[in-house]
Tab-separated table of C-alpha atoms in Angstrom:
chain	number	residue	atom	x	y	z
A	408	UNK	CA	176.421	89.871	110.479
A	409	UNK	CA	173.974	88.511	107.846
A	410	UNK	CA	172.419	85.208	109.140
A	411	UNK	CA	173.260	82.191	107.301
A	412	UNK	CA	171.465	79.944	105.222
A	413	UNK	CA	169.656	77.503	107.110
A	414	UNK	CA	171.557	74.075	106.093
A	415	UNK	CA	167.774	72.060	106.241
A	416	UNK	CA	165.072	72.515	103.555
A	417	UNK	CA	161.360	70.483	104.083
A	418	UNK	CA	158.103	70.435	102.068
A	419	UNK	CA	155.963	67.676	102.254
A	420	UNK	CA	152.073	67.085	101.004
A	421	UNK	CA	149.001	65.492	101.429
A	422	UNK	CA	146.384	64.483	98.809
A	423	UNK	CA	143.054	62.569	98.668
A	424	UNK	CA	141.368	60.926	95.684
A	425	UNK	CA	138.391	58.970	93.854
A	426	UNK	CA	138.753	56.922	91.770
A	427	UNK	CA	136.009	54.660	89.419
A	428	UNK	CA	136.829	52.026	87.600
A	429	UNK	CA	134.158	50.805	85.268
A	430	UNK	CA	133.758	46.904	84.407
A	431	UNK	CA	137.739	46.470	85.117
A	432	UNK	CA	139.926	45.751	88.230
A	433	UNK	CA	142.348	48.547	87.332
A	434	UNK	CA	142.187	49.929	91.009
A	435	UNK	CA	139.885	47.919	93.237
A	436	UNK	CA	138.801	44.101	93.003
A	437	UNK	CA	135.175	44.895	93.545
A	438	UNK	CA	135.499	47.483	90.705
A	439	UNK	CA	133.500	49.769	92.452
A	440	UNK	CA	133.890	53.584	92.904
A	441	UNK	CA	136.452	53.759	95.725
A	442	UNK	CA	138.025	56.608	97.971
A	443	UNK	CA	141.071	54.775	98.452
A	444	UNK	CA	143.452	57.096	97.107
A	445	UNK	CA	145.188	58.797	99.526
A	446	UNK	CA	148.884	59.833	100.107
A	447	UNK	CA	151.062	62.012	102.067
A	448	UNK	CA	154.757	62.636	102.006
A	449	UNK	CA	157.673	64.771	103.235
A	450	UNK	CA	160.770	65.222	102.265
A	451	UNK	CA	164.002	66.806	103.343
A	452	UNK	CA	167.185	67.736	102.857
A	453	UNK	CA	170.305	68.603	104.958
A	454	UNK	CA	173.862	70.115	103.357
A	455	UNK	CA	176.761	69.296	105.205
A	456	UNK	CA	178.963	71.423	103.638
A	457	UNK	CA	179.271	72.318	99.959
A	458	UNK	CA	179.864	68.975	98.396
A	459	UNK	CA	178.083	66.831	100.678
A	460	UNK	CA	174.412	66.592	101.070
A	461	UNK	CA	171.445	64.388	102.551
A	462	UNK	CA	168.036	63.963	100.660
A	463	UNK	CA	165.190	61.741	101.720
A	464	UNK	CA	161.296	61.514	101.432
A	465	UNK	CA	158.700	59.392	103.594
A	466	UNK	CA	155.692	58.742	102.197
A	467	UNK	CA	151.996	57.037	103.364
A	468	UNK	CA	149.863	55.313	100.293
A	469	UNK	CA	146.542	53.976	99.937
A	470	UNK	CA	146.007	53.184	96.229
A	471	UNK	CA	143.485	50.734	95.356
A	472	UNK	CA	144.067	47.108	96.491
A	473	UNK	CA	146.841	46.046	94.225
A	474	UNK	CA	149.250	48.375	96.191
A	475	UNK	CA	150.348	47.827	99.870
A	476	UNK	CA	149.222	50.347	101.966
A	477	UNK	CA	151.226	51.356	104.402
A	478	UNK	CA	154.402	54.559	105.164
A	479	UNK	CA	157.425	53.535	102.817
A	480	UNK	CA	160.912	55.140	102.660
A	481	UNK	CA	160.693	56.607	98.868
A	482	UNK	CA	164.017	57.564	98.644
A	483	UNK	CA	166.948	58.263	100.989
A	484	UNK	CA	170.423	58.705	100.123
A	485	UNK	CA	173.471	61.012	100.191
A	486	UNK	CA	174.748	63.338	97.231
A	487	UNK	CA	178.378	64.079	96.939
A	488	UNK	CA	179.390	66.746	94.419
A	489	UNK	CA	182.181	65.491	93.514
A	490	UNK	CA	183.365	68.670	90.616
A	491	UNK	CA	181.714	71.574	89.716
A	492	UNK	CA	181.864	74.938	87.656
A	493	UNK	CA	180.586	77.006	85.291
A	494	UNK	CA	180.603	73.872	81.862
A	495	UNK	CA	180.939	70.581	84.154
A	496	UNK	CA	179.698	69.038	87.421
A	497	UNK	CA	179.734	65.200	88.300
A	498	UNK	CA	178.172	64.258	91.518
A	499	UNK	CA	177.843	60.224	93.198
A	500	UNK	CA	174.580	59.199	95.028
A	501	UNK	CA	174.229	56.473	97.477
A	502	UNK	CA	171.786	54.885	99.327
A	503	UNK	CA	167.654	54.443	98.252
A	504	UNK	CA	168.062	56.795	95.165
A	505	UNK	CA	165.145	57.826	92.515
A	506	UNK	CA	164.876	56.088	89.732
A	507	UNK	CA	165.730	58.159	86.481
A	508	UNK	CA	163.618	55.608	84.005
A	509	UNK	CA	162.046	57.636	80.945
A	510	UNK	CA	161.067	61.252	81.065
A	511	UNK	CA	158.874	60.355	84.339
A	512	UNK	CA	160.550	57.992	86.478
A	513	UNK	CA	161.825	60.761	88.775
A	514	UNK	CA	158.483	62.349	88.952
A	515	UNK	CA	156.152	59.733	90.127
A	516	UNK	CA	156.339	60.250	93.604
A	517	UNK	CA	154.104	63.716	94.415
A	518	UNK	CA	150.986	65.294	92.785
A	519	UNK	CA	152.624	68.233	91.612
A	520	UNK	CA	154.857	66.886	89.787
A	521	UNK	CA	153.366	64.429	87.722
A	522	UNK	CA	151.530	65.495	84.571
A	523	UNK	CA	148.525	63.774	85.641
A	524	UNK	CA	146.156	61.758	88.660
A	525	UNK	CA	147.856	58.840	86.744
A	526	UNK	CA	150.559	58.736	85.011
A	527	UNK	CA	150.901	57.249	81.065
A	528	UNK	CA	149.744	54.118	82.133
A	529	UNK	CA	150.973	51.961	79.063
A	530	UNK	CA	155.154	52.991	80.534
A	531	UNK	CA	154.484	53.792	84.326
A	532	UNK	CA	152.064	51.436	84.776
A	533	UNK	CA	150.783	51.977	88.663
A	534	UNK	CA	151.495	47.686	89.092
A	535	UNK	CA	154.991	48.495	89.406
A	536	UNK	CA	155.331	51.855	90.808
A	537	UNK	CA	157.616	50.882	93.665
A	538	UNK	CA	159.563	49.470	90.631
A	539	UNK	CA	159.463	52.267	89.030
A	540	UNK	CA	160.016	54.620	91.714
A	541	UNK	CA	163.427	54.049	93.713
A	542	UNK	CA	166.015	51.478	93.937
A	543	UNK	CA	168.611	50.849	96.374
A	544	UNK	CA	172.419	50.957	94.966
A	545	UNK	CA	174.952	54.168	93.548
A	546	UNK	CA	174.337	56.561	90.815
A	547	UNK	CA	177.194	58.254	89.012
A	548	UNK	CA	175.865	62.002	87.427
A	549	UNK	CA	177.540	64.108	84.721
A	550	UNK	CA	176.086	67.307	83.335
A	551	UNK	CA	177.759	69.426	80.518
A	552	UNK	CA	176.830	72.547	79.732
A	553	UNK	CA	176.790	73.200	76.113
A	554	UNK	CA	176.288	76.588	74.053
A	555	UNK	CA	172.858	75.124	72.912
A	556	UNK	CA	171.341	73.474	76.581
A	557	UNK	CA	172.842	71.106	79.211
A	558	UNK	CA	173.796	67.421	78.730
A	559	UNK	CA	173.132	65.139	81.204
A	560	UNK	CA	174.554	61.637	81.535
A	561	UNK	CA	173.634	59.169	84.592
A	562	UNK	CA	174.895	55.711	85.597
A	563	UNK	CA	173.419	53.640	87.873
A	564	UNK	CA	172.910	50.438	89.556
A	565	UNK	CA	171.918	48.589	92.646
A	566	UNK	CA	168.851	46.399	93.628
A	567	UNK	CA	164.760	47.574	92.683
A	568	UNK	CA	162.465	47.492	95.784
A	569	UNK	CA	159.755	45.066	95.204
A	570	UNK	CA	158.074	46.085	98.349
A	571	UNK	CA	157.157	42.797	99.695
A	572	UNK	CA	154.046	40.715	97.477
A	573	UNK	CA	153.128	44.087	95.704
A	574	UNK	CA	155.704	43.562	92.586
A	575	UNK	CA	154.658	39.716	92.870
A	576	UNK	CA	150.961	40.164	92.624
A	577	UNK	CA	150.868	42.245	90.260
A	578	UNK	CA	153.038	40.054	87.595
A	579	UNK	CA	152.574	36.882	88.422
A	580	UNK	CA	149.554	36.557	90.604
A	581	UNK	CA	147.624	35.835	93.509
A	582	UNK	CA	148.369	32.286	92.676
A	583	UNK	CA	152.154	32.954	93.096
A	584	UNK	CA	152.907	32.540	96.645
A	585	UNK	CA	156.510	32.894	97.377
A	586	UNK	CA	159.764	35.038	97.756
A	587	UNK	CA	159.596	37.633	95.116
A	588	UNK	CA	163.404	39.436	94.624
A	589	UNK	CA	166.230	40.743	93.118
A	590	UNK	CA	168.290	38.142	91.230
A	591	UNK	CA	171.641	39.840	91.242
A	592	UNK	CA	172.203	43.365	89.923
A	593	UNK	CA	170.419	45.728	88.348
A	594	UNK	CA	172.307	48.256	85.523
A	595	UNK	CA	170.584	51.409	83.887
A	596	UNK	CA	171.936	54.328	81.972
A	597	UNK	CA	169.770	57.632	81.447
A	598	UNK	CA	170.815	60.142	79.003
A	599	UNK	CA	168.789	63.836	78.472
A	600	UNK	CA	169.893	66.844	76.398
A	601	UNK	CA	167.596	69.924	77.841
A	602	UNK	CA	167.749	73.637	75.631
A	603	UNK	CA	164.635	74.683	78.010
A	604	UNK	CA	161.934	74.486	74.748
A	605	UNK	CA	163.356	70.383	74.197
A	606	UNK	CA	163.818	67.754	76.109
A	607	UNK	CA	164.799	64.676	74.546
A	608	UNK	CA	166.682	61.387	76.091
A	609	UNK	CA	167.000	57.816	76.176
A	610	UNK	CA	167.332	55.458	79.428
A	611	UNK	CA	167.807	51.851	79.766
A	612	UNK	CA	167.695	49.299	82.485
A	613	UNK	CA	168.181	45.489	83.259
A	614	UNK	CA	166.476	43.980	85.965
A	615	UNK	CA	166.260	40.900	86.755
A	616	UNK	CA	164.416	38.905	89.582
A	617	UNK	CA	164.145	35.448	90.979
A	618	UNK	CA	160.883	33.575	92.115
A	619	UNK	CA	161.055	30.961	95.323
A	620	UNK	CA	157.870	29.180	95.457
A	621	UNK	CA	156.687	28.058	98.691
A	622	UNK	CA	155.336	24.680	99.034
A	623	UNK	CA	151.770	25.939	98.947
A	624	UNK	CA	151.966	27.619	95.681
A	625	UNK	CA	150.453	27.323	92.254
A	626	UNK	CA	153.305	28.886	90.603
A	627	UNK	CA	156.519	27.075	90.725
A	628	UNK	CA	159.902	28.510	91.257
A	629	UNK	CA	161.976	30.454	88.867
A	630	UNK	CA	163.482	33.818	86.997
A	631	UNK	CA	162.000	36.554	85.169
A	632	UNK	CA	164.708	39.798	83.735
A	633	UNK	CA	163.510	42.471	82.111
A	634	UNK	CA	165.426	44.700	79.809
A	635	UNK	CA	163.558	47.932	79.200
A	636	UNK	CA	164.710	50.786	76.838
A	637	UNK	CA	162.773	54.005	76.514
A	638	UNK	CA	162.833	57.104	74.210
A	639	UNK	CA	161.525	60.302	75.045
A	640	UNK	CA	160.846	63.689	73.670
A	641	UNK	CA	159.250	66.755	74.903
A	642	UNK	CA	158.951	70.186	73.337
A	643	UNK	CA	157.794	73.286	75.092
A	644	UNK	CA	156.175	76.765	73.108
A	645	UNK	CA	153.914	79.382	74.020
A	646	UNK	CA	151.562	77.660	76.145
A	647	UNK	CA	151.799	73.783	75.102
A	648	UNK	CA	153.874	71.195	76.551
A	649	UNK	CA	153.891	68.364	74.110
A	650	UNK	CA	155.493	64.921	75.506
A	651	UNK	CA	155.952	61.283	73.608
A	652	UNK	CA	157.734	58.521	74.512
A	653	UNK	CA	158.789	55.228	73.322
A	654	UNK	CA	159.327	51.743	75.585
A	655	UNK	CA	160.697	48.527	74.409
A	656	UNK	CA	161.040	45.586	76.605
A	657	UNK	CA	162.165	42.367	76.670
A	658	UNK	CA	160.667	39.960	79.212
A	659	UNK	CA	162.199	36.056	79.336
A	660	UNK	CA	161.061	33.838	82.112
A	661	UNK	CA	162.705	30.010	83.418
A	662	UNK	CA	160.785	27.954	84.897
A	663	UNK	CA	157.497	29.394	86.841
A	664	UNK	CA	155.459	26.851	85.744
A	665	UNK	CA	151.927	26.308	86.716
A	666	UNK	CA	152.233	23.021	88.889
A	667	UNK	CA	148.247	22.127	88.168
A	668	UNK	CA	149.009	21.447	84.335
A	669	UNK	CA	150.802	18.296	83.600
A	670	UNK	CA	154.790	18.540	83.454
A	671	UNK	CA	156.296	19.543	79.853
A	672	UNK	CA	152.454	21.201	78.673
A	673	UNK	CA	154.243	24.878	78.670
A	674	UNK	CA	158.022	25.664	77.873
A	675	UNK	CA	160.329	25.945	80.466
A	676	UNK	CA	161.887	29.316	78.842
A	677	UNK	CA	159.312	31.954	77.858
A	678	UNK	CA	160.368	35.068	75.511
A	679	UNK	CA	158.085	38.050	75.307
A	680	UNK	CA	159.167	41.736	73.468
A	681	UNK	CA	156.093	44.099	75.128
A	682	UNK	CA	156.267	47.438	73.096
A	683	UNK	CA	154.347	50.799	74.704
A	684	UNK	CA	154.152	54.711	74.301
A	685	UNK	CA	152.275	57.708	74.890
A	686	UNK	CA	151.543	60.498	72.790
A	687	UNK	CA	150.692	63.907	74.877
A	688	UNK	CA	150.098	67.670	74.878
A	689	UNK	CA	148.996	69.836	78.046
A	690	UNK	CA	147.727	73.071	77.033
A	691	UNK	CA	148.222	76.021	79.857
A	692	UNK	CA	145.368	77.958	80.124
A	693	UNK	CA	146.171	80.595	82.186
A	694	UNK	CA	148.787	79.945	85.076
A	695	UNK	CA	146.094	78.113	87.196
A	696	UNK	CA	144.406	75.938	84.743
A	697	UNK	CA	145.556	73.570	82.692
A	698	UNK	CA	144.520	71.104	80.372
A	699	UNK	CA	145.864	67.252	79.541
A	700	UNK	CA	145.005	64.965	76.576
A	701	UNK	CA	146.986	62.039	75.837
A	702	UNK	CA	146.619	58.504	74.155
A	703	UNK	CA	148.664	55.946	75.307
A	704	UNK	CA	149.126	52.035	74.291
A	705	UNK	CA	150.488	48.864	75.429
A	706	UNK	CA	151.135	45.343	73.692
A	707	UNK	CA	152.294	42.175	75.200
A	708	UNK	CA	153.969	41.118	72.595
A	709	UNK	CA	154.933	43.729	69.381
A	710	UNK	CA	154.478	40.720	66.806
A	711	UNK	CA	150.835	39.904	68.111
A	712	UNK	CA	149.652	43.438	68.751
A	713	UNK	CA	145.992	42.608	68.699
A	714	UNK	CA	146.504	39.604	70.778
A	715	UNK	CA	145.235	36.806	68.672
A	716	UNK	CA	147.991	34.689	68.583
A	717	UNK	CA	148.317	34.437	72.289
A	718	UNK	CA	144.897	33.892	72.869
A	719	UNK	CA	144.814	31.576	70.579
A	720	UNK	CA	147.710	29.802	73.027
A	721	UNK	CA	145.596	30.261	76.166
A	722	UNK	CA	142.514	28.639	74.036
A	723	UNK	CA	144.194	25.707	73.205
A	724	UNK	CA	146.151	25.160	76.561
A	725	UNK	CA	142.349	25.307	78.142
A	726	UNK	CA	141.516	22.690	75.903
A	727	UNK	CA	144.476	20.628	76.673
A	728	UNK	CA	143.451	20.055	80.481
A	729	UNK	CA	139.681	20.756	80.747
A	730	UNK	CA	140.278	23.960	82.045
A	731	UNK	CA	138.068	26.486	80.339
A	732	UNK	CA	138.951	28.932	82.795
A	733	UNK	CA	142.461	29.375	81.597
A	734	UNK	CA	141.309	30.433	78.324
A	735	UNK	CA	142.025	34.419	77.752
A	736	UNK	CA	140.523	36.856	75.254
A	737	UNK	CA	142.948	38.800	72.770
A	738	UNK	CA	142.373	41.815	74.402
A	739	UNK	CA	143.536	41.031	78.047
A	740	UNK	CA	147.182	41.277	75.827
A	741	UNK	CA	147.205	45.017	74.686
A	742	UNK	CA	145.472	48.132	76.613
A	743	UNK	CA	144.861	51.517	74.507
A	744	UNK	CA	143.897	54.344	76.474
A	745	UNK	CA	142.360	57.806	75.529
A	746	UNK	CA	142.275	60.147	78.699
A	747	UNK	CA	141.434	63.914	78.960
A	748	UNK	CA	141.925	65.653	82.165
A	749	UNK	CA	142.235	68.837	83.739
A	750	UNK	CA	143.464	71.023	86.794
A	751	UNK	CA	143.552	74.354	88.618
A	752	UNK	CA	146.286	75.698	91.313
A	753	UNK	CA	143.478	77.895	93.192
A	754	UNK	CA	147.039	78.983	95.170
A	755	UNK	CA	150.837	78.029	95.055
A	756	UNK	CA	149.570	75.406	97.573
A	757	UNK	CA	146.882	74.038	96.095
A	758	UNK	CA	146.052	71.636	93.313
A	759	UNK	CA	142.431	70.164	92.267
A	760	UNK	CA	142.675	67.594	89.226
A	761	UNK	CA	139.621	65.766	87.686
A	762	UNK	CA	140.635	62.687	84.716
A	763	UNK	CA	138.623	60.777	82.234
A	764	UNK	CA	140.207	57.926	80.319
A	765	UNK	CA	138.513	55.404	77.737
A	766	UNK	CA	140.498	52.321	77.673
A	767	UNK	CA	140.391	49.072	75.480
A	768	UNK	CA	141.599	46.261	76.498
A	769	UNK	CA	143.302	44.536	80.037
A	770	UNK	CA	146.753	44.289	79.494
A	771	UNK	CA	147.588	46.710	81.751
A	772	UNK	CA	145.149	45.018	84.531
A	773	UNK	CA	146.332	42.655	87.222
A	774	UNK	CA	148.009	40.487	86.721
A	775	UNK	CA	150.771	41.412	84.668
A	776	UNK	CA	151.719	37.990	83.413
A	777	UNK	CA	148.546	35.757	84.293
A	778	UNK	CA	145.488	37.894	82.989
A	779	UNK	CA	142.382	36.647	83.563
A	780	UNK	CA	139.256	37.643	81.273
A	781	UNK	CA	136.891	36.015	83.884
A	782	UNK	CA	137.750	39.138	86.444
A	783	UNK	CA	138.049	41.752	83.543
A	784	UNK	CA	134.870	40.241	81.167
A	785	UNK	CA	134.669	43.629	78.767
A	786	UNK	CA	136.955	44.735	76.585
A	787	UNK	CA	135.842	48.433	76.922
A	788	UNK	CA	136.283	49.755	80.172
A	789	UNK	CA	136.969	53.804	81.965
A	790	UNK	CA	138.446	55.463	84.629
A	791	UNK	CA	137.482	58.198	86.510
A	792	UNK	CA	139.104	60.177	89.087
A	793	UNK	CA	139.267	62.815	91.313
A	794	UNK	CA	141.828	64.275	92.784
A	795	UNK	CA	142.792	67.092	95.778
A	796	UNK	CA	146.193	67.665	96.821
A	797	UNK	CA	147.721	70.508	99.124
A	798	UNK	CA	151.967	71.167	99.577
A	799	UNK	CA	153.229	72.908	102.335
């Protein structure tokens, strides 16, 4: 009798980077060269039968000091095929599931399967990876097959992980010291039609969050929601692989005042409409080397893409209260980067990337929400890295 087919399947990896920062806090606070950049995951899986099934990944990071370091459960949830043949199948997740957010929110978690050391920076930007990454709820999947490619339709919701003061540094600060969470539920939709040489899709997703200051903080209490809606395109000939994708946001805040300006200086309800994308081609060499060049770009606000006007608020609210300090530069509100990279796969195991990016402007720096052109005093900065990862 033939043996069966073992019900378990396991891969995992390990990878170790460098990573240099010039005259920005991108990665490290010192903005020094650093070596911490290091990861290591494994994943698993486990069918049950033939409609039920059990996926999870652990995973270690050390990225820089804006991300907690530390083993994290990436994802973890069950899959239940609910129909399937030849033109339809729908299938329910539960539990910690991966995010589906653009053309790379399912991708963000490994080496190998992300197009670069970093991803497009201005979409997935690496303050909000956690974010980004997983979130804890259901997911409802339908995929067609059609006589041109495959249709694919997902519906999800549940709660993002903010991973402790990670999501809350990042955005609002240092100065911020609190209970960073979920306010309520978080909705998203993902839609991708794949013929093998295009990929395009659209995904969308509400999520909004709730501040509780402690009594020792600068920031007071309150809400921030952000509505994000991305378009995405990628075409495939020969050997090219050309990507682009679009993000809108909307950001609105209440309250999360700073309580060391006098009461009624800033408005209680902030708006902000943050626009990004990416433009990219990867050119395959051979089937070990490959090459990446992309330009990617962010903007606070999409009616003040060059930042003026806001600066010109942070300039004035300085002036207000004697506080020079809070005075920001119009480029710490829009980031532009240029990057050119490249890799080999030696073996099926092995994978050795080096990355160069040219980058104007901060607004892609810590914090999200409170730059601060003291920290980040140039307006050109660059990041290089090095990268070595191995999958077993």
């Amino acid at each position: 009798m033939a043996d069966e087919p073992s019900r378990w399947h396991w891969n995992g990896f390990i990878s170790q980077g460098y990573v240099y920062a010039k005259d920005n806090n991108f990665f490290v606070d010192d903005q020094d060269p650093s070596w911490a950049s290091a990861a290591a995951g494994f994943s698993a899986s486990y069918n049950v039968n033939s409609a039920t099934r059990f996926n999870g990944q652990v995973i270690y990071r050390h990225s820089g000091d804006h991300q907690e370091e530390g083993v994290r459960l990436d994802y973890g949830f069950v899959d239940r095929f609910i129909q399937a043949s030849d033109q339809l199948n729908t299938s329910a997740k539960f539990g910690r599931i991966k995010s589906q957010l653009g053309i790379y929110g399912d991708s963000l978690s490994a080496p190998f399967t992300r197009p670069g050391i970093f991803s497009p920076q201005s979409s997935y930007s690496e303050l909000f990876r956690n974010f980004l990454v997983s979130y804890d709820g259901v997911e409802l999947l339908n995929s067609v097959r059609l006589a041109q490619g495959e249709l694919s339709i997902a519906l999800w919701g549940g709660f993002p992980v903010t991973n402790g003061d990670e999501v809350l540094n990042n955005s609002l600060g240092e100065s911020a010291v609190g209970d960073f969470d979920d306010h309520g539920y978080t909705s998203a939709l993902h839609i991708k039609y794949d013929t093998g040489s295009w990929l395009v899709g659209a995904s969308y997703v509400d999520a909004p969050f709730q501040f509780d200051a402690d009594a020792d903080s600068i920031v007071d209490s309150g809400f921030l929601s952000i509505d994000d809606l991305r378009l995405f395109a990628q075409y495939n000939f020969e050997h090219w692989e050309l990507t682009a994708e679009y993000m809108e946001q909307v950001v609105e805040t209440e309250g999360l005042a700073n309580r060391l300006l006098p009461a009624g200086l800033m408005p209680d309800e902030q708006r902000w409409e943050p626009r990004a994308y990416f433009l990219q081609a990867r050119h395959f060499v051979s089937p070990s080397v490959t090459l990446l060049f992309r330009y990617d770009a962010f903007f606070a606000d999409h009616s003040d893409s060059d930042g003026e006007d806001a600066a010109a608020r942070t300039q004035l609210l300085a002036a207000a209260v004697s506080q020079p300090q809070l005075a920001q530069r119009p480029d710490m509100f829009y980031a532009k980067f240029w990057t050119l990279g490249a890799s080999w796969e030696p073996d099926s195991n092995w994978l050795l990337r080096i990355e160069y990016s040219d980058v104007e402007g901060s607004g892609r720096s810590p914090a999200q929400f409170a730059p601060n052109s003291q920290v980040n005093d140039e307006k050109d900065w660059s990041v290089f890295s090095f990268q070595a990862a191995y999958r077993f």
